[in-house]
Structure formats: structure tokens, C-alpha cells
Amino acid sequence: MKYEAVTIKDIAKALGLSTSTVSRALRDSYEISPETKKIVIEYAQQINYRPNPIALSLKEKRSRSIGIIVCEIANSFFSQAINGIESIAYDKGYNVIIAQSHESYEREILNLQYLASRSIDGLLISVSSETENLDHLINLHKRGFPIVFFDRVVEDLATHKVSVDNYKGAYDATSELIKNGHQNIAMVAGSEFLSITKERVAGYHQALSDHDLPFDANQIEYCLHGGMLYEEVEKALEKLLYHNNNKPTAVIASADKLTTNCLRYFKSKNLQVPSDIAMIGFSNLDLTDLLSPSLSVIRQPAFEIGQVAIELLIKQIENKRPTTEFEKIILPPQMIIRESSGAKKIR
Amino acid sequence: MKYEAVTIKDIAKALGLSTSTVSRALRDSYEISPETKKIVIEYAQQINYRPNPIALSLKEKRSRSIGIIVCEIANSFFSQAINGIESIAYDKGYNVIIAQSHESYEREILNLQYLASRSIDGLLISVSSETENLDHLINLHKRGFPIVFFDRVVEDLATHKVSVDNYKGAYDATSELIKNGHQNIAMVAGSEFLSITKERVAGYHQALSDHDLPFDANQIEYCLHGGMLYEEVEKALEKLLYHNNNKPTAVIASADKLTTNCLRYFKSKNLQVPSDIAMIGFSNLDLTDLLSPSLSVIRQPAFEIGQVAIELLIKQIENKRPTTEFEKIILPPQMIIRESSGAKKIR
DNA sequence: CTAAAAACCGGGAACGATTGCATAAATAAA
DNA sequence: TTTATTTATGCAATCGTTCCCGGTTTTTAG
């Protein structure tokens, strides 16, 4: 069943005018007499005329819609970021089409093809944790297609980038744990391919070094799927806790899903937090205060990241000349200290 | 900066053919010789030709995109439902445009106007908790526009509806608490306007009655914003716990946000769950097992609800004749019993 | 060998809106 | 009165694609 909308032609026919006159009257052109304008505008209102955006898109060669690719919308960081994106996009008359990679490189490519074929005007992307090869993005970018990276940015592409100071977040978390007496701090990290992982590892590394603690590569375990799979996190923690000369007394989880799955593991093993094992996690869940013990977290300004990213993208889309100067914006993370990062057990 | 795509004209010019021939060759028409087809298809592949969906939309009077209106995507139930919707929509070549009402009637109307003006082919909606008047939806529906309700359905509109057995969910939750010795059970409910609220209250009511317990209207508090505002929940609980002759020993929270805000309140008042106050909440969070005490929940099959809803919508969109028979599909909820619903304190 | 029938391909209208250009009428200036 | 100018409107092209309607060539049947 088709739903028939009213067009400019219907108005023209009803009023005995040409479509051009109607179009101009509706756009308040100086060429049209005030009386005609009044008649047209009133009639249009009466029959609830709305210009067909598809016809406009065809003519103007732009769809006023932008694509977003994230791993999961059911991830508090990304749903908050999308909220930020939407808040600005709707104001500026753009709609957003959301696609999920589910952390799969293959699906990221499929999504990109799909979005490109839907003639989006620009793309906001936070790459999947499997993404190492960037050819799919480079191709588009070379042809002048506007792309803005957020959160998980990549180095090899000259575009706008918006992320959080991951280095500082990890540095602060590590320092806090050291302050509380922890000397053996492990890290459950996300995919090695991701910039955010590298930065967080670097911050962790530097904090250890600044406090004269040794860095042990065995204290870091990478999870390719970013914690999406419980088994992956389980394996990482087994290795860190039980197949390690240097058993850690504290853990830093470097992503939302990693954090919750670490907790799940500790619970299953009956490990008390923070007495058996302390932890700080990167997390944007608004429930971490309700956990027992309440969870110390590094929180990212997700909403703002989304807002800044979409603003840069729209600016680039609406630019007449090709953009040559790209911005790299880094927002500060927030550390919220609660119970889970407390002192280790006194033996 | 504009990004120029290759069109059917470019192919026609390059190959010395007409656009009609190219179009037909690409659609594998019988009117075109195998040799010509081969040449065209190969060349199209080589220059990476993709048909312009906007031009197609204009011609076919359909955009192959559908709108979704929910209150919040940062709500586990809805993000899971959207996952279900997307999984089917992408398979069938539709894209989804998501809009959030943030539980505001006004924003719901704005979103609807926006989506309608973007020529979507159909709408999936879970109404806001403020929505009492349905004129905005009735108008569209009368003109033959396909609408499917999910989760928060409305009675006065003859369309497809997909929801969960809210009556049973509440009935089971109440019965479980009664089984554990609770005789005074309160309910923190969502907006009175919503069908799901009414059904859940009815289930609660019936369970009390079936166990020969009295029903006291003072044991129910409604939250117009569905728990979005902490203050609203706080006020409801103050009233139930401290301005009530009949102090409850257990609470049922009838929505995701209500559940978490109840817990937040109990924590702030240092009330132990379940010894001071037991609870079961409707929740789709995948973190409820990690809370202490772990939370007993009524979980809704959000992903499936989304899938069923989009399937019905697409079926209706692609139907040649107007749909006259509408389905009302009700999926079963799942009760997960954990610690929070346990026995009351023995005095 | 001619007529009919396939087989193959191009021209052009259509979808809805905008816009440069042409045109008509009305007014102003000479 | 004639010419120039303003004012108000219509025509037609355009965006990318499909599809109806012809037209030409080749094949088949009688």
C-alpha cells in the first residue's frame, strides 16, 4: 500500500499556476507578487504540503544524511555518543543512519558499502577492533568523501579526529592504584590494532616508570574482540592471575565490556574486590555506582565527543572548498574514585 | 566538497550506448544481447558503478528506509530491540532512521514530522510515556501510512502490535515475592498512560488476589517520566516507605530505569536488599547479575520483539493491497530469580 | 522470395523540485 | 506615442533511473 504525498504540482493545478511560481512563492522569492504568495502559502499549509526531500537530494546531489559506524549501540559509551551526534544533527537538518560492525572487520566493510550506496553526505566512524587494513576508508577519502573519526581514530588518514585523552586516563588510573599500595598492576587491554589501546598502554607504562616500578609485558593481555566475548576475557585473566610469576594485586580494564566481564570473572572465582584484587575500569555505564563494591572508573565525555565530531563533519560537508587543515581534538577523561580501587589486603 | 559518483550516463557515453540499453543490461533484461550485457556489466564493475538510490526512490516513490521512534537508545531494552530491527532491515535492504523522544510528547511529534518529511516508508514506534493524545499517529494511519507499535502499544489504532506479556511478567514477579513470604508488596510503576503500565499493574493485582492478599491502591506509585528522573523515583519511594500505613517489605519496579533508580535510592538510604526491602525489577541490563545482591529480574525478549516488529512492517510496506487484518503478537517474558527477591527479615 | 516474427537497441517521458531564461503585461520615462 | 523598464509569471532543462513506445535489423516461416 502506497502512501501518496501532495506535491508542488497538485498545488499548481489547484491554483491554476505553474510549478515554478508555486516553488518560488514557497521560497518567498522577490519575483512573486505578495498576493500570489499569500494564496500559495495558505493553500500549501492547508493541505499540509511538505517538499519531497528525495527530489531535493537528487537535484542538489546531497542527501542531508550522514552515516555512523560503531561496534555496538548497546554499549553505553556509543549510545551516549550517538545521543550527542543526534542532538546536533537534527538541529542542522541532517538525519543519521546507524550501522553496527559488532567488532568485525568484514561487517565494517559491508556497512560502509551499504552506507556509501545510500548516498550519505559524510561518515562518522569508530573503527572495529579487528580493523587493521584501512583501504576501504582510504579509497573513499581519496575521492574527497568527508570522514570524521571519533574515539577509535586511526593515524594514517588525514581527516578530523575526536577522541579522549586515553594516555592521561590510563596514567591517572595506574597512579591511583600505585598510590593505594599496589605494585603489581595488570592491564586487560582491547585490540592491539586500536589507537586507544596503544595510548592506554602507553599511559599505564609511563605511570609505572614515573613511580619507579618495573614494566612487565606479561602483565598486559590483549583482547581482540574488545571484551565482547566473555571467554576472551576469562582466558586473559586466567593467564594474568594463574600463569604469571608476578601475580597482580590490581587490574586496569581498558574498555567498557572488558570492565564488566572482569567483574563477572572475579565474581565467578569468588575473588573479593578490592581486597583480593583491586580494579579500575574504563566505563561509561551509569550503574557503576551501584555495584558492590562500587566501581572506580575512567569515564569518557561520550556525549561531547559525539557533538564535536558531528560538528566537524557538517562543517566539512558544507565547505565549498576541499578541506585541507584537519583538526585533532582530544577531550579530557574523568576519573571517579570509588571503592574498587582501594588498598590491597594486608597479610 | 562534493563527491561525484559514476552514473549510468557515464557508462553509456563510454560504451557508445544509450542509457536505456545500459539500464536494461544491468538489470539483465531479455531485450539485450548477451555480448552487450557482458560488456556493460564488466565495465560497470570496473568503474565501480552503484545505482543512485535517491534517483530510484524518486522514481519508485519509496525510500527503502523506515523510521524508529523510541524514548532513549541508551536504554538496554531499546538498544537490544534496535539490534533486532537492524538485523532484519539490513538483510532486506532497508535502512533505519532512529529518533528519540526522551519521553516527551512534544519531541515525539517533532520527530514524527521530521521522519515523515524524510519520506520514510513506514514507522516503528514505542510511544513516549507522556503520550496520551494520538492524533499525530492517527492522521498518518488514516492516509494509509504503515505503522507498527512495539513494546508500548496503544489500543485505539488498528495496526500491527508487538509486545511482551506484561501481565504475566508482573504476575510471576508478584507471586515469587509472595512465595518468599512478602505480604506487603509495593509497585513503582511507569506512566499511567502506557498500556504496559496498565497490564503490569493488572498482573500484580491479580497475583495478590489469587493469593488472598488485599489490594491497596496506596501501594502503587506512578512515575510519569518512567524513571528518567531520579527525583521522581525518590519521591515515589519516600511515599511508599514513609508515608504509608502499610510499609511494604518488597517492591516491584516496572521498568528498566525505575529498577536502577530504586536500587540507587535503597543504597542512599542504607537499606539492605532483600532483608530490609526485597525487589524484582523489569530490566534488560546485562549487568544485573553483578550487583550485590544480584538482582532478580523480569527480562523481555527485546531482540525478538524488534525482529518481529520490523518483519510485520516490511510485510505491510511491500503489500500491494491495503492491509486489513492486523496481528497482535505477544511474546513471553523471562523471570530470572536471583538474590534480591529473597525472604524478608525475621524479626 | 516475401511476409511475419523475433531480437536488439534508442528516444524520450516521467518521478518532484529548482532555476535560468523567455515572455507578457503594466508602468514609467522620453 | 514610442521606447525602456519593471513586475509577474511560464517554459524547459536538470538531477539519475526506469520503462513505454518505436524503429531497425536479422531470423524464421510459408
JSON list of C-alpha atoms in Angstrom, two decimals, chain A residues 1-4 6 47-48 50-55 57-58 60-65 72-75 78-80 82-83 86 89-90 93-100 102 111 113-120 140 143-146 257 260-261 263-264 267 285-294 316-323 339, chain B residues 1-4 48 50-55 57-58 60-65 72-76 78-80 82-83 86 89-90 93-100 102 111 113-120 140 143-146 257 260-261 263-265 267 285-294 316-323 339:
[
{"chain": "A", "resi": 1, "resn": "MET", "atom": "CA", "xyz": [0.00, 0.00, 0.00]},
{"chain": "A", "resi": 2, "resn": "LYS", "atom": "CA", "xyz": [1.46, 3.27, -1.09]},
{"chain": "A", "resi": 3, "resn": "TYR", "atom": "CA", "xyz": [1.09, 6.48, 0.76]},
{"chain": "A", "resi": 4, "resn": "GLU", "atom": "CA", "xyz": [0.65, 9.36, -1.66]},
{"chain": "A", "resi": 6, "resn": "VAL", "atom": "CA", "xyz": [0.97, 16.02, -2.03]},
{"chain": "A", "resi": 47, "resn": "ILE", "atom": "CA", "xyz": [-3.22, 20.64, 2.54]},
{"chain": "A", "resi": 48, "resn": "ASN", "atom": "CA", "xyz": [-0.11, 20.10, 4.64]},
{"chain": "A", "resi": 50, "resn": "ARG", "atom": "CA", "xyz": [5.97, 19.12, 2.59]},
{"chain": "A", "resi": 51, "resn": "PRO", "atom": "CA", "xyz": [8.72, 19.29, 0.00]},
{"chain": "A", "resi": 52, "resn": "ASN", "atom": "CA", "xyz": [9.92, 15.88, -1.07]},
{"chain": "A", "resi": 53, "resn": "PRO", "atom": "CA", "xyz": [13.46, 15.55, 0.29]},
{"chain": "A", "resi": 54, "resn": "ILE", "atom": "CA", "xyz": [14.28, 12.86, -2.22]},
{"chain": "A", "resi": 55, "resn": "ALA", "atom": "CA", "xyz": [13.60, 15.10, -5.17]},
{"chain": "A", "resi": 57, "resn": "SER", "atom": "CA", "xyz": [18.51, 15.32, -2.84]},
{"chain": "A", "resi": 58, "resn": "LEU", "atom": "CA", "xyz": [18.55, 14.31, -6.47]},
{"chain": "A", "resi": 60, "resn": "GLU", "atom": "CA", "xyz": [21.23, 19.12, -5.07]},
{"chain": "A", "resi": 61, "resn": "LYS", "atom": "CA", "xyz": [23.35, 15.97, -5.09]},
{"chain": "A", "resi": 62, "resn": "ARG", "atom": "CA", "xyz": [23.26, 15.67, -1.36]},
{"chain": "A", "resi": 63, "resn": "SER", "atom": "CA", "xyz": [21.07, 13.60, 0.87]},
{"chain": "A", "resi": 64, "resn": "ARG", "atom": "CA", "xyz": [21.37, 15.53, 4.12]},
{"chain": "A", "resi": 65, "resn": "SER", "atom": "CA", "xyz": [22.01, 12.27, 5.86]},
{"chain": "A", "resi": 72, "resn": "GLU", "atom": "CA", "xyz": [27.58, -1.74, 19.15]},
{"chain": "A", "resi": 73, "resn": "ILE", "atom": "CA", "xyz": [24.87, 0.70, 20.03]},
{"chain": "A", "resi": 74, "resn": "ALA", "atom": "CA", "xyz": [24.11, -1.39, 23.11]},
{"chain": "A", "resi": 75, "resn": "ASN", "atom": "CA", "xyz": [27.33, -0.05, 24.60]},
{"chain": "A", "resi": 78, "resn": "PHE", "atom": "CA", "xyz": [28.46, 4.64, 21.97]},
{"chain": "A", "resi": 79, "resn": "SER", "atom": "CA", "xyz": [24.82, 5.17, 22.79]},
{"chain": "A", "resi": 80, "resn": "GLN", "atom": "CA", "xyz": [25.79, 8.32, 24.66]},
{"chain": "A", "resi": 82, "resn": "ILE", "atom": "CA", "xyz": [25.14, 8.84, 19.35]},
{"chain": "A", "resi": 83, "resn": "ASN", "atom": "CA", "xyz": [22.91, 10.95, 21.57]},
{"chain": "A", "resi": 86, "resn": "GLU", "atom": "CA", "xyz": [21.84, 13.27, 17.06]},
{"chain": "A", "resi": 89, "resn": "ALA", "atom": "CA", "xyz": [22.42, 16.61, 13.54]},
{"chain": "A", "resi": 90, "resn": "TYR", "atom": "CA", "xyz": [18.68, 17.07, 13.96]},
{"chain": "A", "resi": 93, "resn": "GLY", "atom": "CA", "xyz": [18.51, 19.18, 9.43]},
{"chain": "A", "resi": 94, "resn": "TYR", "atom": "CA", "xyz": [20.59, 16.06, 8.95]},
{"chain": "A", "resi": 95, "resn": "ASN", "atom": "CA", "xyz": [19.45, 12.59, 9.75]},
{"chain": "A", "resi": 96, "resn": "VAL", "atom": "CA", "xyz": [21.75, 9.84, 10.83]},
{"chain": "A", "resi": 97, "resn": "ILE", "atom": "CA", "xyz": [21.90, 6.28, 9.65]},
{"chain": "A", "resi": 98, "resn": "ILE", "atom": "CA", "xyz": [23.48, 3.99, 12.20]},
{"chain": "A", "resi": 99, "resn": "ALA", "atom": "CA", "xyz": [25.31, 0.79, 11.38]},
{"chain": "A", "resi": 100, "resn": "GLN", "atom": "CA", "xyz": [26.97, -1.67, 13.71]},
{"chain": "A", "resi": 102, "resn": "HIS", "atom": "CA", "xyz": [29.89, -5.85, 16.01]},
{"chain": "A", "resi": 111, "resn": "ASN", "atom": "CA", "xyz": [28.30, -1.43, 6.34]},
{"chain": "A", "resi": 113, "resn": "GLN", "atom": "CA", "xyz": [29.44, -0.19, 1.17]},
{"chain": "A", "resi": 114, "resn": "TYR", "atom": "CA", "xyz": [25.84, -0.08, 2.21]},
{"chain": "A", "resi": 115, "resn": "LEU", "atom": "CA", "xyz": [26.06, 3.44, 3.56]},
{"chain": "A", "resi": 116, "resn": "ALA", "atom": "CA", "xyz": [28.00, 4.66, 0.54]},
{"chain": "A", "resi": 117, "resn": "SER", "atom": "CA", "xyz": [25.36, 3.18, -1.73]},
{"chain": "A", "resi": 118, "resn": "ARG", "atom": "CA", "xyz": [22.71, 5.07, 0.21]},
{"chain": "A", "resi": 119, "resn": "SER", "atom": "CA", "xyz": [24.44, 8.30, -0.80]},
{"chain": "A", "resi": 120, "resn": "ILE", "atom": "CA", "xyz": [25.30, 9.65, 2.60]},
{"chain": "A", "resi": 140, "resn": "LEU", "atom": "CA", "xyz": [36.58, 6.98, -0.08]},
{"chain": "A", "resi": 143, "resn": "ARG", "atom": "CA", "xyz": [37.77, 10.77, -3.64]},
{"chain": "A", "resi": 144, "resn": "GLY", "atom": "CA", "xyz": [37.01, 13.65, -1.33]},
{"chain": "A", "resi": 145, "resn": "PHE", "atom": "CA", "xyz": [34.41, 11.97, 0.81]},
{"chain": "A", "resi": 146, "resn": "PRO", "atom": "CA", "xyz": [34.11, 13.60, 4.27]},
{"chain": "A", "resi": 257, "resn": "LYS", "atom": "CA", "xyz": [32.86, -4.59, 28.06]},
{"chain": "A", "resi": 260, "resn": "THR", "atom": "CA", "xyz": [32.07, -5.79, 33.19]},
{"chain": "A", "resi": 261, "resn": "ASN", "atom": "CA", "xyz": [33.48, -9.11, 32.09]},
{"chain": "A", "resi": 263, "resn": "LEU", "atom": "CA", "xyz": [33.90, -8.24, 37.32]},
{"chain": "A", "resi": 264, "resn": "ARG", "atom": "CA", "xyz": [31.95, -11.23, 36.12]},
{"chain": "A", "resi": 267, "resn": "LYS", "atom": "CA", "xyz": [32.58, -12.95, 40.95]},
{"chain": "A", "resi": 285, "resn": "LEU", "atom": "CA", "xyz": [27.84, 2.78, 32.40]},
{"chain": "A", "resi": 286, "resn": "ASP", "atom": "CA", "xyz": [25.66, 4.81, 34.70]},
{"chain": "A", "resi": 287, "resn": "LEU", "atom": "CA", "xyz": [25.30, 1.89, 37.03]},
{"chain": "A", "resi": 288, "resn": "THR", "atom": "CA", "xyz": [28.84, 1.51, 38.28]},
{"chain": "A", "resi": 289, "resn": "ASP", "atom": "CA", "xyz": [27.97, 3.35, 41.49]},
{"chain": "A", "resi": 290, "resn": "LEU", "atom": "CA", "xyz": [25.50, 0.61, 42.37]},
{"chain": "A", "resi": 291, "resn": "LEU", "atom": "CA", "xyz": [27.91, -2.27, 42.18]},
{"chain": "A", "resi": 292, "resn": "SER", "atom": "CA", "xyz": [29.34, -3.70, 45.38]},
{"chain": "A", "resi": 293, "resn": "PRO", "atom": "CA", "xyz": [31.97, -2.63, 45.81]},
{"chain": "A", "resi": 294, "resn": "SER", "atom": "CA", "xyz": [31.21, 0.48, 43.86]},
{"chain": "A", "resi": 316, "resn": "GLN", "atom": "CA", "xyz": [33.43, 19.82, 6.25]},
{"chain": "A", "resi": 317, "resn": "ILE", "atom": "CA", "xyz": [30.38, 18.74, 4.26]},
{"chain": "A", "resi": 318, "resn": "GLU", "atom": "CA", "xyz": [29.16, 22.29, 3.89]},
{"chain": "A", "resi": 319, "resn": "ASN", "atom": "CA", "xyz": [32.54, 23.67, 2.98]},
{"chain": "A", "resi": 320, "resn": "LYS", "atom": "CA", "xyz": [32.73, 24.81, -0.59]},
{"chain": "A", "resi": 321, "resn": "ARG", "atom": "CA", "xyz": [36.42, 24.21, -0.97]},
{"chain": "A", "resi": 322, "resn": "PRO", "atom": "CA", "xyz": [38.12, 20.93, -0.11]},
{"chain": "A", "resi": 323, "resn": "THR", "atom": "CA", "xyz": [39.25, 20.82, 3.49]},
{"chain": "A", "resi": 339, "resn": "GLU", "atom": "CA", "xyz": [35.69, 1.53, 46.41]},
{"chain": "B", "resi": 1, "resn": "MET", "atom": "CA", "xyz": [33.40, 19.50, -1.19]},
{"chain": "B", "resi": 2, "resn": "LYS", "atom": "CA", "xyz": [31.24, 17.28, -3.36]},
{"chain": "B", "resi": 3, "resn": "TYR", "atom": "CA", "xyz": [31.89, 13.68, -4.05]},
{"chain": "B", "resi": 4, "resn": "GLU", "atom": "CA", "xyz": [30.96, 12.76, -7.61]},
{"chain": "B", "resi": 48, "resn": "ASN", "atom": "CA", "xyz": [32.59, 0.53, -9.53]},
{"chain": "B", "resi": 50, "resn": "ARG", "atom": "CA", "xyz": [26.44, 1.76, -7.97]},
{"chain": "B", "resi": 51, "resn": "PRO", "atom": "CA", "xyz": [22.89, 2.79, -8.80]},
{"chain": "B", "resi": 52, "resn": "ASN", "atom": "CA", "xyz": [21.87, 6.02, -7.14]},
{"chain": "B", "resi": 53, "resn": "PRO", "atom": "CA", "xyz": [19.26, 5.07, -4.53]},
{"chain": "B", "resi": 54, "resn": "ILE", "atom": "CA", "xyz": [17.91, 8.59, -4.48]},
{"chain": "B", "resi": 55, "resn": "ALA", "atom": "CA", "xyz": [17.03, 8.54, -8.15]},
{"chain": "B", "resi": 57, "resn": "SER", "atom": "CA", "xyz": [13.48, 6.40, -4.65]},
{"chain": "B", "resi": 58, "resn": "LEU", "atom": "CA", "xyz": [12.15, 9.28, -6.66]},
{"chain": "B", "resi": 60, "resn": "GLU", "atom": "CA", "xyz": [9.63, 4.24, -7.32]},
{"chain": "B", "resi": 61, "resn": "LYS", "atom": "CA", "xyz": [8.09, 6.55, -4.72]},
{"chain": "B", "resi": 62, "resn": "ARG", "atom": "CA", "xyz": [9.68, 4.67, -1.88]},
{"chain": "B", "resi": 63, "resn": "SER", "atom": "CA", "xyz": [12.83, 5.38, 0.04]},
{"chain": "B", "resi": 64, "resn": "ARG", "atom": "CA", "xyz": [13.58, 1.95, 1.42]},
{"chain": "B", "resi": 65, "resn": "SER", "atom": "CA", "xyz": [14.11, 3.49, 4.78]},
{"chain": "B", "resi": 72, "resn": "GLU", "atom": "CA", "xyz": [16.09, 6.52, 24.55]},
{"chain": "B", "resi": 73, "resn": "ILE", "atom": "CA", "xyz": [18.59, 4.41, 22.71]},
{"chain": "B", "resi": 74, "resn": "ALA", "atom": "CA", "xyz": [20.76, 4.42, 25.84]},
{"chain": "B", "resi": 75, "resn": "ASN", "atom": "CA", "xyz": [18.25, 2.07, 27.41]},
{"chain": "B", "resi": 76, "resn": "SER", "atom": "CA", "xyz": [19.20, -1.56, 27.22]},
{"chain": "B", "resi": 78, "resn": "PHE", "atom": "CA", "xyz": [15.57, -0.37, 23.28]},
{"chain": "B", "resi": 79, "resn": "SER", "atom": "CA", "xyz": [19.14, -0.78, 22.13]},
{"chain": "B", "resi": 80, "resn": "GLN", "atom": "CA", "xyz": [18.58, -4.53, 22.05]},
{"chain": "B", "resi": 82, "resn": "ILE", "atom": "CA", "xyz": [17.01, -1.84, 17.69]},
{"chain": "B", "resi": 83, "resn": "ASN", "atom": "CA", "xyz": [19.63, -4.51, 17.20]},
{"chain": "B", "resi": 86, "resn": "GLU", "atom": "CA", "xyz": [18.53, -3.66, 12.20]},
{"chain": "B", "resi": 89, "resn": "ALA", "atom": "CA", "xyz": [16.19, -4.43, 7.99]},
{"chain": "B", "resi": 90, "resn": "TYR", "atom": "CA", "xyz": [19.70, -4.57, 6.56]},
{"chain": "B", "resi": 93, "resn": "GLY", "atom": "CA", "xyz": [17.79, -3.66, 2.03]},
{"chain": "B", "resi": 94, "resn": "TYR", "atom": "CA", "xyz": [16.12, -1.13, 4.28]},
{"chain": "B", "resi": 95, "resn": "ASN", "atom": "CA", "xyz": [17.91, 1.37, 6.40]},
{"chain": "B", "resi": 96, "resn": "VAL", "atom": "CA", "xyz": [16.62, 2.68, 9.65]},
{"chain": "B", "resi": 97, "resn": "ILE", "atom": "CA", "xyz": [16.47, 6.22, 10.90]},
{"chain": "B", "resi": 98, "resn": "ILE", "atom": "CA", "xyz": [16.34, 6.41, 14.66]},
{"chain": "B", "resi": 99, "resn": "ALA", "atom": "CA", "xyz": [14.77, 9.24, 16.63]},
{"chain": "B", "resi": 100, "resn": "GLN", "atom": "CA", "xyz": [14.50, 9.67, 20.38]},
{"chain": "B", "resi": 102, "resn": "HIS", "atom": "CA", "xyz": [13.29, 11.33, 25.56]},
{"chain": "B", "resi": 111, "resn": "ASN", "atom": "CA", "xyz": [10.33, 13.51, 15.46]},
{"chain": "B", "resi": 113, "resn": "GLN", "atom": "CA", "xyz": [7.09, 15.30, 11.48]},
{"chain": "B", "resi": 114, "resn": "TYR", "atom": "CA", "xyz": [10.77, 15.10, 10.75]},
{"chain": "B", "resi": 115, "resn": "LEU", "atom": "CA", "xyz": [10.65, 11.45, 9.80]},
{"chain": "B", "resi": 116, "resn": "ALA", "atom": "CA", "xyz": [7.53, 11.92, 7.68]},
{"chain": "B", "resi": 117, "resn": "SER", "atom": "CA", "xyz": [9.22, 14.78, 5.85]},
{"chain": "B", "resi": 118, "resn": "ARG", "atom": "CA", "xyz": [12.17, 12.47, 5.12]},
{"chain": "B", "resi": 119, "resn": "SER", "atom": "CA", "xyz": [9.81, 10.20, 3.20]},
{"chain": "B", "resi": 120, "resn": "ILE", "atom": "CA", "xyz": [10.18, 7.06, 5.21]},
{"chain": "B", "resi": 140, "resn": "LEU", "atom": "CA", "xyz": [-0.81, 9.27, 9.27]},
{"chain": "B", "resi": 143, "resn": "ARG", "atom": "CA", "xyz": [-3.77, 8.08, 5.00]},
{"chain": "B", "resi": 144, "resn": "GLY", "atom": "CA", "xyz": [-2.54, 4.50, 4.72]},
{"chain": "B", "resi": 145, "resn": "PHE", "atom": "CA", "xyz": [0.88, 5.01, 6.20]},
{"chain": "B", "resi": 146, "resn": "PRO", "atom": "CA", "xyz": [2.30, 1.77, 7.63]},
{"chain": "B", "resi": 257, "resn": "LYS", "atom": "CA", "xyz": [15.22, 2.97, 34.66]},
{"chain": "B", "resi": 260, "resn": "THR", "atom": "CA", "xyz": [18.12, 1.13, 38.72]},
{"chain": "B", "resi": 261, "resn": "ASN", "atom": "CA", "xyz": [16.84, 4.25, 40.40]},
{"chain": "B", "resi": 263, "resn": "LEU", "atom": "CA", "xyz": [18.43, 0.49, 43.82]},
{"chain": "B", "resi": 264, "resn": "ARG", "atom": "CA", "xyz": [20.12, 3.87, 43.90]},
{"chain": "B", "resi": 265, "resn": "TYR", "atom": "CA", "xyz": [17.60, 5.07, 46.43]},
{"chain": "B", "resi": 267, "resn": "LYS", "atom": "CA", "xyz": [21.71, 2.42, 48.59]},
{"chain": "B", "resi": 285, "resn": "LEU", "atom": "CA", "xyz": [20.51, -4.75, 31.57]},
{"chain": "B", "resi": 286, "resn": "ASP", "atom": "CA", "xyz": [23.15, -7.43, 31.17]},
{"chain": "B", "resi": 287, "resn": "LEU", "atom": "CA", "xyz": [24.81, -6.36, 34.39]},
{"chain": "B", "resi": 288, "resn": "THR", "atom": "CA", "xyz": [22.12, -7.26, 36.89]},
{"chain": "B", "resi": 289, "resn": "ASP", "atom": "CA", "xyz": [23.93, -10.46, 37.79]},
{"chain": "B", "resi": 290, "resn": "LEU", "atom": "CA", "xyz": [26.90, -8.43, 39.02]},
{"chain": "B", "resi": 291, "resn": "LEU", "atom": "CA", "xyz": [25.04, -6.32, 41.50]},
{"chain": "B", "resi": 292, "resn": "SER", "atom": "CA", "xyz": [25.18, -7.20, 45.19]},
{"chain": "B", "resi": 293, "resn": "PRO", "atom": "CA", "xyz": [22.82, -8.65, 45.92]},
{"chain": "B", "resi": 294, "resn": "SER", "atom": "CA", "xyz": [22.32, -9.94, 42.43]},
{"chain": "B", "resi": 316, "resn": "GLN", "atom": "CA", "xyz": [2.87, -4.34, 5.24]},
{"chain": "B", "resi": 317, "resn": "ILE", "atom": "CA", "xyz": [5.01, -1.93, 3.22]},
{"chain": "B", "resi": 318, "resn": "GLU", "atom": "CA", "xyz": [5.53, -4.42, 0.45]},
{"chain": "B", "resi": 319, "resn": "ASN", "atom": "CA", "xyz": [1.91, -5.49, 0.35]},
{"chain": "B", "resi": 320, "resn": "LYS", "atom": "CA", "xyz": [0.19, -4.41, -2.83]},
{"chain": "B", "resi": 321, "resn": "ARG", "atom": "CA", "xyz": [-3.24, -4.16, -1.29]},
{"chain": "B", "resi": 322, "resn": "PRO", "atom": "CA", "xyz": [-4.02, -2.22, 1.86]},
{"chain": "B", "resi": 323, "resn": "THR", "atom": "CA", "xyz": [-3.63, -4.33, 4.98]},
{"chain": "B", "resi": 339, "resn": "GLU", "atom": "CA", "xyz": [19.13, -12.85, 45.43]}
]
